[in-house]
XYZ file of C-alpha atoms in Angstrom:
577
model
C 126.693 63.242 87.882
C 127.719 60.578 89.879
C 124.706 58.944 89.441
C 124.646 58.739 85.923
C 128.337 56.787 85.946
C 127.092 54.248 88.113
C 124.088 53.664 85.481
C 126.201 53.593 82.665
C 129.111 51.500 84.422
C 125.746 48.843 85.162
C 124.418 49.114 81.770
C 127.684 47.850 80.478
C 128.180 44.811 82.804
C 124.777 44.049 81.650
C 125.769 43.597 78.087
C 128.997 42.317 78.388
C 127.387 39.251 80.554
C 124.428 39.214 78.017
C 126.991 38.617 75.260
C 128.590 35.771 77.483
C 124.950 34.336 77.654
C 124.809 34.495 74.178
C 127.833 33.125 73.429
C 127.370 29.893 76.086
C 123.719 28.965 75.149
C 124.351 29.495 71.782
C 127.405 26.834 71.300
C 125.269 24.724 73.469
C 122.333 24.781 71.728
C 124.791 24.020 68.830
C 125.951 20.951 70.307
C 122.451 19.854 71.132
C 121.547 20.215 67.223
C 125.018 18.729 66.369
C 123.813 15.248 68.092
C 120.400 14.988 66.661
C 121.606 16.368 63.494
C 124.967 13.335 63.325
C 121.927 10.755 64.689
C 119.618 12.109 61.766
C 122.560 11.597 58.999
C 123.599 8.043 60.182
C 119.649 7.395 60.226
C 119.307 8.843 56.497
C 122.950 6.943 55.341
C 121.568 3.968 56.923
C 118.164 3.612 54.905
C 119.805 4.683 51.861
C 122.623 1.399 52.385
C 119.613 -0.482 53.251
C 118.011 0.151 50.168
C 120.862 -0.304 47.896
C 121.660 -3.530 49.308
C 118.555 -4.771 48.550
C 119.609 -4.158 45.157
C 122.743 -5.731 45.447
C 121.435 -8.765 47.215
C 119.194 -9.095 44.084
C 121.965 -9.039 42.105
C 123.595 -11.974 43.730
C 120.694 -13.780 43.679
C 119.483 -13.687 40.221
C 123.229 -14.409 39.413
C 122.751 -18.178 40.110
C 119.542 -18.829 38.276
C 119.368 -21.412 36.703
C 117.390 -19.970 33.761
C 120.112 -17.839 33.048
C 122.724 -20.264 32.312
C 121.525 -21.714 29.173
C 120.826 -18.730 26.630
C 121.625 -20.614 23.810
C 117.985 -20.613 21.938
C 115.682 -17.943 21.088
C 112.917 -19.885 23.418
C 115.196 -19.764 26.427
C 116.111 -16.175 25.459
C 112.493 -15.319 25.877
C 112.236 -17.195 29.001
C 114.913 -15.560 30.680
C 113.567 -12.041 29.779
C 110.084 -13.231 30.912
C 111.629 -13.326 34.491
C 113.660 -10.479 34.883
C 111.257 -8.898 34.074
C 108.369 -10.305 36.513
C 111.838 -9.920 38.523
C 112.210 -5.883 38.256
C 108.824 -5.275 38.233
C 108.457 -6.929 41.852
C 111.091 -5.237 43.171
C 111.027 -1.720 41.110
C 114.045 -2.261 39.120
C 114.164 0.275 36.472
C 116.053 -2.810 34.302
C 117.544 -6.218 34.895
C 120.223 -7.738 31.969
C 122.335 -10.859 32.278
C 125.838 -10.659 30.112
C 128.398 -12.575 28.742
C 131.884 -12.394 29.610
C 132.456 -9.881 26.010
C 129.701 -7.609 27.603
C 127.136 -8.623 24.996
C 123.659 -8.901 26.462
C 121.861 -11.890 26.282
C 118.545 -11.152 28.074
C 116.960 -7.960 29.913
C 114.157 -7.099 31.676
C 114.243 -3.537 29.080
C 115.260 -3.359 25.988
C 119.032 -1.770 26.093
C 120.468 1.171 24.273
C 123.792 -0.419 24.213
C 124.040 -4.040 23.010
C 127.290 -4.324 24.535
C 128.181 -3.032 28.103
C 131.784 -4.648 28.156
C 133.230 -0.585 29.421
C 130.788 -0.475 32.053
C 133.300 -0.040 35.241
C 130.443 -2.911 37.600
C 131.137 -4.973 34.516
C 134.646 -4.897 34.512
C 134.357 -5.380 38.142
C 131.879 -8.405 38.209
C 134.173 -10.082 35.578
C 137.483 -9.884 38.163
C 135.121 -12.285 40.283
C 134.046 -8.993 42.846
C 130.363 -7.356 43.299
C 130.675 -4.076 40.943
C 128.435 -0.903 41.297
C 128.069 2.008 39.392
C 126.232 4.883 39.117
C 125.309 7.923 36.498
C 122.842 9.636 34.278
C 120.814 8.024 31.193
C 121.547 10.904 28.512
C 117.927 10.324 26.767
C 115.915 11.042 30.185
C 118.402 12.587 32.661
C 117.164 9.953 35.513
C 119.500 8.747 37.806
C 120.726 5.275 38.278
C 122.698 2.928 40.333
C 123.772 -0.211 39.138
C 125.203 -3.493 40.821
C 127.066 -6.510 38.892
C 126.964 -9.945 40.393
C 129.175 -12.612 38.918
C 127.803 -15.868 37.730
C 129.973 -18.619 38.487
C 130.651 -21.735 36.370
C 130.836 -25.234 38.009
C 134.833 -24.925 37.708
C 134.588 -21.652 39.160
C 135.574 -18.956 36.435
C 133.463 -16.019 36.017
C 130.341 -17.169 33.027
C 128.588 -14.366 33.008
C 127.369 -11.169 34.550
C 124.168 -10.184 36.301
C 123.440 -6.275 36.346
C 121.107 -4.376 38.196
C 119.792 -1.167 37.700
C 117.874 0.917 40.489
C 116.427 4.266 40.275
C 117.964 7.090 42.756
C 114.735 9.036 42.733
C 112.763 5.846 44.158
C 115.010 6.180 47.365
C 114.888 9.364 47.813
C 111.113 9.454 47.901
C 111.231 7.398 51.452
C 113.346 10.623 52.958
C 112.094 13.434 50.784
C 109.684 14.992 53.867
C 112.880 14.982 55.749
C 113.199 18.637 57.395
C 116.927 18.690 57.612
C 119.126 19.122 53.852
C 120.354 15.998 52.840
C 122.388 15.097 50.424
C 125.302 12.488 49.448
C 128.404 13.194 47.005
C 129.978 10.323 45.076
C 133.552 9.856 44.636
C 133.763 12.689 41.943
C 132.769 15.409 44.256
C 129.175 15.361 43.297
C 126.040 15.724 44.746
C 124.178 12.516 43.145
C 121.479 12.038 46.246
C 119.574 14.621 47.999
C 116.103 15.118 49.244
C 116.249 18.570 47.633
C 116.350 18.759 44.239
C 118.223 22.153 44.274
C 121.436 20.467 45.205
C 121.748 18.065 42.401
C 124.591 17.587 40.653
C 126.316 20.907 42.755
C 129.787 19.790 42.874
C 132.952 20.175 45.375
C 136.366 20.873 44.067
C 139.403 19.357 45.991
C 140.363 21.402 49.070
C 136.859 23.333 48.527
C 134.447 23.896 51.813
C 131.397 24.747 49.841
C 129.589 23.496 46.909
C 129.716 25.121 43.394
C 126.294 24.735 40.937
C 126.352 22.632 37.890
C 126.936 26.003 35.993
C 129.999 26.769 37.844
C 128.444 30.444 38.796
C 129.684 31.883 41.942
C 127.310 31.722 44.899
C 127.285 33.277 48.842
C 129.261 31.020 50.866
C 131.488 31.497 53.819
C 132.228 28.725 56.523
C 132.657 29.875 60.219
C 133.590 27.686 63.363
C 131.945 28.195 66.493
C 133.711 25.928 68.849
C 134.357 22.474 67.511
C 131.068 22.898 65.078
C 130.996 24.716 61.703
C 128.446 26.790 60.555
C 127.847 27.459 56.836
C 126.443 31.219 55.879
C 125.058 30.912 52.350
C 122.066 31.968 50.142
C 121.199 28.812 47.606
C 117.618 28.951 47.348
C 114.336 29.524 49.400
C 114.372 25.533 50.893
C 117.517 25.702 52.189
C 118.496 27.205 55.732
C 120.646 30.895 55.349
C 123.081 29.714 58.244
C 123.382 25.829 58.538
C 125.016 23.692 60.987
C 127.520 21.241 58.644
C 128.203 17.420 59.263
C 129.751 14.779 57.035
C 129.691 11.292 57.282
C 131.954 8.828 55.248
C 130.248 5.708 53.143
C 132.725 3.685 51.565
C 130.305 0.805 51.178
C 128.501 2.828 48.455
C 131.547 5.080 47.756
C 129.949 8.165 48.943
C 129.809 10.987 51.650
C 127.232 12.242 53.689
C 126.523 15.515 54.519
C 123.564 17.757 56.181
C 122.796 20.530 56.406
C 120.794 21.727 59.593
C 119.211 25.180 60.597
C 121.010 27.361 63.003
C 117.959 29.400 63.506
C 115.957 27.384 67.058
C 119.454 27.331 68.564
C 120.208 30.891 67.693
C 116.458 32.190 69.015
C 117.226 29.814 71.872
C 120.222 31.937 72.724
C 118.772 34.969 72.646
C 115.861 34.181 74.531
C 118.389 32.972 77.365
C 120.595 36.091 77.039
C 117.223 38.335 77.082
C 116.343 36.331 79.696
C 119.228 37.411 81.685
C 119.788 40.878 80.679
C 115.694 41.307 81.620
C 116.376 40.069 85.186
C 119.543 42.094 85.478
C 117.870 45.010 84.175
C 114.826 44.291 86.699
C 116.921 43.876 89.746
C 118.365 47.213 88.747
C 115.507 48.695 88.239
C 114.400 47.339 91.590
C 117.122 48.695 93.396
C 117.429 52.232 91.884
C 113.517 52.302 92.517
C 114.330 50.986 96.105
C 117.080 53.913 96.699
C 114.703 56.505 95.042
C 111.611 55.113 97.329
C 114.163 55.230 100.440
C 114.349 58.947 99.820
C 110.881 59.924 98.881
C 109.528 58.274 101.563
C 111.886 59.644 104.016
C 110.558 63.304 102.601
C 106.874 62.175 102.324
C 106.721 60.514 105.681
C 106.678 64.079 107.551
C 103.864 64.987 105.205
C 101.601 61.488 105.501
C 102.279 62.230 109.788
C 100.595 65.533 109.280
C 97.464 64.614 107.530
C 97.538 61.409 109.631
C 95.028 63.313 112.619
C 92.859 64.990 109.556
C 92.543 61.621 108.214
C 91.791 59.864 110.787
C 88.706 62.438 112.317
C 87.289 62.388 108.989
C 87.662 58.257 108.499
C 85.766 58.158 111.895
C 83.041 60.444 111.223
C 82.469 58.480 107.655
C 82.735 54.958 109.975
C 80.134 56.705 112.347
C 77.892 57.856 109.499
C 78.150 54.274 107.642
C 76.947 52.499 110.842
C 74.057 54.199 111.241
C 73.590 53.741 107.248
C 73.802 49.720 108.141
C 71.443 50.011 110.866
C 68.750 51.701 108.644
C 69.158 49.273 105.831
C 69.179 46.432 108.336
C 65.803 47.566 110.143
C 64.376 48.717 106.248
C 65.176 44.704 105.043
C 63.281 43.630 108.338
C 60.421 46.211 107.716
C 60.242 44.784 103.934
C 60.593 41.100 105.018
C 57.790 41.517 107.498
C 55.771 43.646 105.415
C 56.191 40.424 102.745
C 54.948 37.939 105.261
C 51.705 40.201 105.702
C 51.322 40.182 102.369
C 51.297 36.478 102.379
C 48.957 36.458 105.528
C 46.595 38.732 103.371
C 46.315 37.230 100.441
C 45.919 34.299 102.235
C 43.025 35.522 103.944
C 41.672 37.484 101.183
C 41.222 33.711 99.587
C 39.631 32.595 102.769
C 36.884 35.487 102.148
C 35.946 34.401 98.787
C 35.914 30.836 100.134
C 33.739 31.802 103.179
C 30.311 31.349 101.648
C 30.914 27.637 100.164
C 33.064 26.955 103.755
C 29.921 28.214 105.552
C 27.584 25.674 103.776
C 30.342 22.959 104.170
C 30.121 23.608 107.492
C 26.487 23.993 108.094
C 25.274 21.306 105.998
C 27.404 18.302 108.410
C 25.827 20.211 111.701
C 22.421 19.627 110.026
C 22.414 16.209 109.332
C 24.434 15.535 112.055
C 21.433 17.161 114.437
C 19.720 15.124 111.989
C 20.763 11.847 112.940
C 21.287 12.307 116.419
C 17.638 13.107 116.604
C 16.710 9.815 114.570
C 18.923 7.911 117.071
C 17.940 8.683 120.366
C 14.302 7.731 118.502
C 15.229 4.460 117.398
C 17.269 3.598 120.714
C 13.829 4.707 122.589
C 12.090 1.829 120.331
C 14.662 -0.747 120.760
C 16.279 -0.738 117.288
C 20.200 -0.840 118.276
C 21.609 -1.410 114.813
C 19.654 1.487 113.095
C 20.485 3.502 116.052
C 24.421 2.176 115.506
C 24.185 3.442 111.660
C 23.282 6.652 112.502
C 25.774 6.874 114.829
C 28.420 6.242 112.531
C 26.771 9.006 110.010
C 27.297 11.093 112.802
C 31.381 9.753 113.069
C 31.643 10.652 109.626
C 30.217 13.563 109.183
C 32.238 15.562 112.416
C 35.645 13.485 110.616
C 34.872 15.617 107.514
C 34.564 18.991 109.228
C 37.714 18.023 111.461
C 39.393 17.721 107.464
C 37.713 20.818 106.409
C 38.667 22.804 109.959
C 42.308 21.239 109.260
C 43.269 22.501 106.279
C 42.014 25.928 106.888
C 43.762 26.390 110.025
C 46.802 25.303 108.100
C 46.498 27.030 105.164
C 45.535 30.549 107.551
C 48.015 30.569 109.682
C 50.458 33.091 109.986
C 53.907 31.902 109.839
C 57.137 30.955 107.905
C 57.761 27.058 107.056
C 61.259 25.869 105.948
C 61.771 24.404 102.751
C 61.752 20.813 102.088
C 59.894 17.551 100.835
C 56.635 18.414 99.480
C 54.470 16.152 97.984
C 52.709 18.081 95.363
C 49.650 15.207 94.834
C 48.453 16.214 98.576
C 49.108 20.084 98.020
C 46.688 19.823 95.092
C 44.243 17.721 96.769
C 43.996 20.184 99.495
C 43.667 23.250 97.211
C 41.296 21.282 95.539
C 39.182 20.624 98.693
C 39.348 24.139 100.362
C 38.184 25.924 97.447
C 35.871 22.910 96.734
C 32.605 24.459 98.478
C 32.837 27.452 96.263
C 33.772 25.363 93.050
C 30.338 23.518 94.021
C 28.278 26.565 94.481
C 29.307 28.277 91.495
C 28.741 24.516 89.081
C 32.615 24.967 88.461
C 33.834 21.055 87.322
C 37.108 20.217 88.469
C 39.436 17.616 85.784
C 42.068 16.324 88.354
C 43.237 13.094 88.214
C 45.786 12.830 91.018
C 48.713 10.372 89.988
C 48.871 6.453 91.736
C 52.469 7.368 93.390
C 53.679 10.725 94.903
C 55.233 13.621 92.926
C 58.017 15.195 95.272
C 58.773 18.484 94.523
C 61.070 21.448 96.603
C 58.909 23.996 98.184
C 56.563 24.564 101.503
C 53.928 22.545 101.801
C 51.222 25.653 103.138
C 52.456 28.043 100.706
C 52.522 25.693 97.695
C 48.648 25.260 98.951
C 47.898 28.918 98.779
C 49.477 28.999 95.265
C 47.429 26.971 94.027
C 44.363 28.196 96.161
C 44.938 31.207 94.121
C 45.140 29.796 90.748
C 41.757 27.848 91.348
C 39.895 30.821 92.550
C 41.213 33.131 89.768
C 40.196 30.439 87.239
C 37.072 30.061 88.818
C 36.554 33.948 88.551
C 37.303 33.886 84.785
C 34.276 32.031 84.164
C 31.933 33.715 86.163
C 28.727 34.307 84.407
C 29.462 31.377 81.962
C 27.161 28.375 81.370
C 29.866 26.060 80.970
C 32.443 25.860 83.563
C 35.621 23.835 83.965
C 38.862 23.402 85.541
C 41.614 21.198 84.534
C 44.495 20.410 86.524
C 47.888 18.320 85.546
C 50.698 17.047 86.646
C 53.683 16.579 84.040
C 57.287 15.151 85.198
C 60.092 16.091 83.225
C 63.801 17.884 83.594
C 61.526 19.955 86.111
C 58.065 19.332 87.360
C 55.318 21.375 85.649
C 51.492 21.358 87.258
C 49.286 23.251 84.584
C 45.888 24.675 85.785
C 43.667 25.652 82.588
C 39.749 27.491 82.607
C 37.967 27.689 79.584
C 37.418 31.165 80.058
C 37.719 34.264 77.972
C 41.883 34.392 78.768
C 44.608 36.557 79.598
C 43.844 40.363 78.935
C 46.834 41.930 79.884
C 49.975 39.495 80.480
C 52.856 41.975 80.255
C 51.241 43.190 83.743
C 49.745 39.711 84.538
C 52.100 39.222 87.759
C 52.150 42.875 88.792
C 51.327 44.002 92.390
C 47.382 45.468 92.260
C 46.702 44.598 88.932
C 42.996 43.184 88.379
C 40.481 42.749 85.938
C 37.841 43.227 88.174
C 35.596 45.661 88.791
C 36.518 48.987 90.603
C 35.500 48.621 94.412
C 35.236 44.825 94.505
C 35.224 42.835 96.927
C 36.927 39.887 95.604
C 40.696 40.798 95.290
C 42.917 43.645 95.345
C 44.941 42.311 92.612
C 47.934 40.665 94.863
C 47.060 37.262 94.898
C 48.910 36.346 91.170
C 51.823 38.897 92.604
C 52.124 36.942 95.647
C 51.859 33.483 94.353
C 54.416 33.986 91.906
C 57.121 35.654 94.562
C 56.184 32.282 96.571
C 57.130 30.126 93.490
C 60.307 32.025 92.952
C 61.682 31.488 96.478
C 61.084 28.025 95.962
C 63.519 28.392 92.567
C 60.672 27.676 90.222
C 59.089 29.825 87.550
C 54.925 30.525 87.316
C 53.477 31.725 83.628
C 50.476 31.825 82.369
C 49.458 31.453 78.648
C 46.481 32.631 76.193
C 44.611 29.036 74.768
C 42.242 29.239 71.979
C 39.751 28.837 74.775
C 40.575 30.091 78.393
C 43.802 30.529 80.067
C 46.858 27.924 80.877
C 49.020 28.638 84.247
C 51.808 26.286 84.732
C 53.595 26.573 87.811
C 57.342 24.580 87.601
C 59.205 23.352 90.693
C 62.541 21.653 90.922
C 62.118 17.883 91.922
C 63.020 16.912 95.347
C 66.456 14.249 95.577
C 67.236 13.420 98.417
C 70.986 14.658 98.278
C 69.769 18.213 98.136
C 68.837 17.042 102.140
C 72.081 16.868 102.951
């Protein structure tokens, strides 16, 4: 029981301080929007002078022209009408009209309704000698107007006439319309005669009234509230304007008017509740935190004579499962070796399983040099017997040449057979191909297999070992080689193309690709059962070989033969370091 008191008793200092929150970040996210709001309205009453005075400057201006102060004939009539009304147009004037002291009008930019103006209030006040304004409603279109008298002076300085100009309320307000904030300025009769929302117009204020009252005079929701030194308007007058609005006023006695906005409460009202949720969340958490803390304390206190207990259990069975997972490691470790080594015989096989098909032609390579070397060493001792040194010295260098090509041939095989791993590096593919090219070249001659290679001027670096690379394409040759076998034509074609990655095609004009779902699988062939000539590894092996390298091998169907490309990243030299 006494635990739930000391919930409830925390629960309520919670809200009371989440109501203080409230109440502090709300009045000063209030006074926040009360200073952008007050710089927003002296911005808006601002433009609005600005643009009447232009008006009024106007006024003064055309006042003293001289056109206007000789009206006496119908050709200086039209004259004078010709430029007020180049005049208003200019300047969007909705008229322009120049007056004698009765109030009769003598020119105008528009033609008038009224002839004679001598009640309009900026006439009578133009005519004491002081800039008049006025503004109101034109009863045929309900537009809006605002209207400034200048005084035209005679040499002797009495008042000769009047210049009046007439502006258009909804022109201004288009330069504010977008505004976000309701704004809206009531003349000297308590009504609203400028707002950039429409729904405002002509709402009017009686004396001692907070609120506004529609043109109708209908009652409306309205109640006024202060929160601290700012008051907040509750009311319901339409779908553009804010429910609760924070209220400012701002006097204009240039223009005789008041402005007033009208600014939504809402951002400083979810402001305050995201700062009082704020707090009551981290109150509630460090609660939470605690009670869970005291709860833990307890359950742990009864749980800790259990966990001792199975401690010993645990721990025997953790060891045996340690014990068992070693031994695990040890047989995965010795089954990767096995595999990797069982790989690199694979390699070693293949390899020599090309050097069996290549034995024949290597055989004749070899035999036919040891011939004609014999050959010429016979012819030489002859011709030294007879005295002829220089043909003697020719066949001498025969001989040179001839034990410099088997050195070549002995070279690359010992290279290409032996048994071992090379790192990865520099390779230039130009010499890989010319050594494939010239191990399997004894066979390609024996069998009348043509070889299209054109190796390119510079070197073509690629990433890869050099010996593997060789077997590769060792294997490639021979298959394509074998793919012809029994045909009258035979040829090989071999390319080099550099691009994103570098690509080195080998093509036969054989009868193609039988099977190339399985083409790369381990101990598939297309040979005969119980041949000699492959076990069907050597396409499975060269294209594991390409992979390590990061490089793809596929082969292709042509409408004649078969089309391997083999692709291998190009060698830069920051992948070195």
């Amino acid at each position: 029981m006494q635990r739930v008191w000391v919930i409830l008793g925390f629960l309520f200092a919670v809200g009371l301080l989440t109501a203080g929150v409230w109440s502090y970040g709300y009045r000063q996210a209030l006074s926040q929007l009360s200073e952008k709001a007050e710089a927003d309205l002296e911005l808006a009453a601002d433009r609005l002078s600005t643009q009447m005075q232009v008006y009024q400057e106007l006024a003064v201006l055309m006042a003293t022209h001289p056109v206007l102060r000789a009206l006496e004939t119908p050709v200086q009539q039209r004259a004078a009408r010709a430029i007020l009304l180049d005049v208003a147009d200019k300047t969007s004037a909705v008229n322009m009209m120049y007056l004698d002291r009765s109030g009769q009008v003598l020119a105008s930019a528009q033609p008038v309704v009224w002839p004679n103006m001598s009640n309009h209030p900026a006439f009578r006040r133009a005519l004491q000698g002081a800039m008049g304004s006025a503004h109101g409603v034109v009863a045929s279109s309900g537009d809006r107007t605002y209207s400034y008298a200048a005084p035209a002076f005679g040499d002797a300085g009495q008042v000769e006439g009047v210049l009046i100009v007439v502006a258009d309320v909804q022109d201004v307000e288009q330069t504010w319309r977008g505004s976000t904030e309701a704004v809206f300025f009531i003349d000297g009769d308590g009504v609203v005669f400028i707002s950039n929302r429409s729904d405002l117009l002509f709402w009017h204020r009686d004396e001692g009234q907070l609120g506004l009252t529609p043109p109708d005079g209908g009652a409306v929701d309205f109640a006024s509230v202060l929160v601290g030194p700012h008051e907040v308007w509750q009311l319901n007058w339409g779908r553009y304007l804010p429910s609760r609005a924070l209220h400012l006023m701002l006097d204009l006695p240039v223009i005789d008017m008041t402005a007033e906005v009208l600014v939504d409460v809402a951002p400083a009202q979810r402001l305050a509740r995201l700062q009082a949720a704020t707090v009551a969340a981290i109150c509630l958490a460090f609660g939470a935190l605690l009670y869970l803390a005291t709860e833990r304390r307890h359950t742990l206190a009864e749980a800790n004579t259990i966990l001792e207990s199975r401690v010993a259990q645990r721990t025997h069975a953790l060891t045996a499962a340690n014990t068992a997972l070693r031994h695990e490691v040890r047989e995965r470790e010795d089954a990767e070796a096995a595999l990797k080594h069982a790989q690199e015989e694979l390699i070693q096989a293949g390899k020599l399983s090309a050097l069996g098909q290549m034995s024949a032609g290597i055989s004749h390579e070899l035999n036919q040099p040891l011939m004609a070397i014999q050959q010429f060493a016979d012819n030489g001792a002859a011709f030294l017997s007879r005295g002829r040194d220089e043909k003697a010295s020719e066949n001498l260098t025969r001989i040179s040449a001839m034990a410099a090509r088997m050195a070549r041939i002995i070279k690359n095989l010992r290279a290409f057979s032996r048994n071992e791993s090379e790192p990865m590096g520099k390779v230039n593919l130009v010499q890989v191909i010319d050594t494939a090219v010239e191990l399997t070249e004894a066979r390609l001659r024996t069998e009348d297999v043509r070889v299209d290679w054109a190796p390119p001027n510079s070197p073509v670096y690629a990433w890869g070992g050099e010996v593997r690379l060789v077997q590769v394409f060792v294997n490639l040759i021979n298959n394509a080689a074998d793919a012809m076998s029994g045909q009258d034509d035979r040829l090989i074609r071999i390319a080099i193309d550099r691009g994103d990655k570098l690509a080195v095609t080998v093509r036969d004009i054989g009868p193609g690709i039988e099977n190339s779902e399985k083409l790369f699988e381990p101990f598939y062939t297309t040979k005969a059962v119980g041949s000699s000539e492959g076990m069907g590894l050597g396409l499975s092996i060269s294209y594991g070989l390409v992979q390590s390298f990061g490089g793809n091998i596929r082969g292709a169907n042509l409408d004649t033969g078969a089309l391997f490309t083999v692709e291998l990243e190009p060698f830069t030299e920051h992948e070195v370091a």
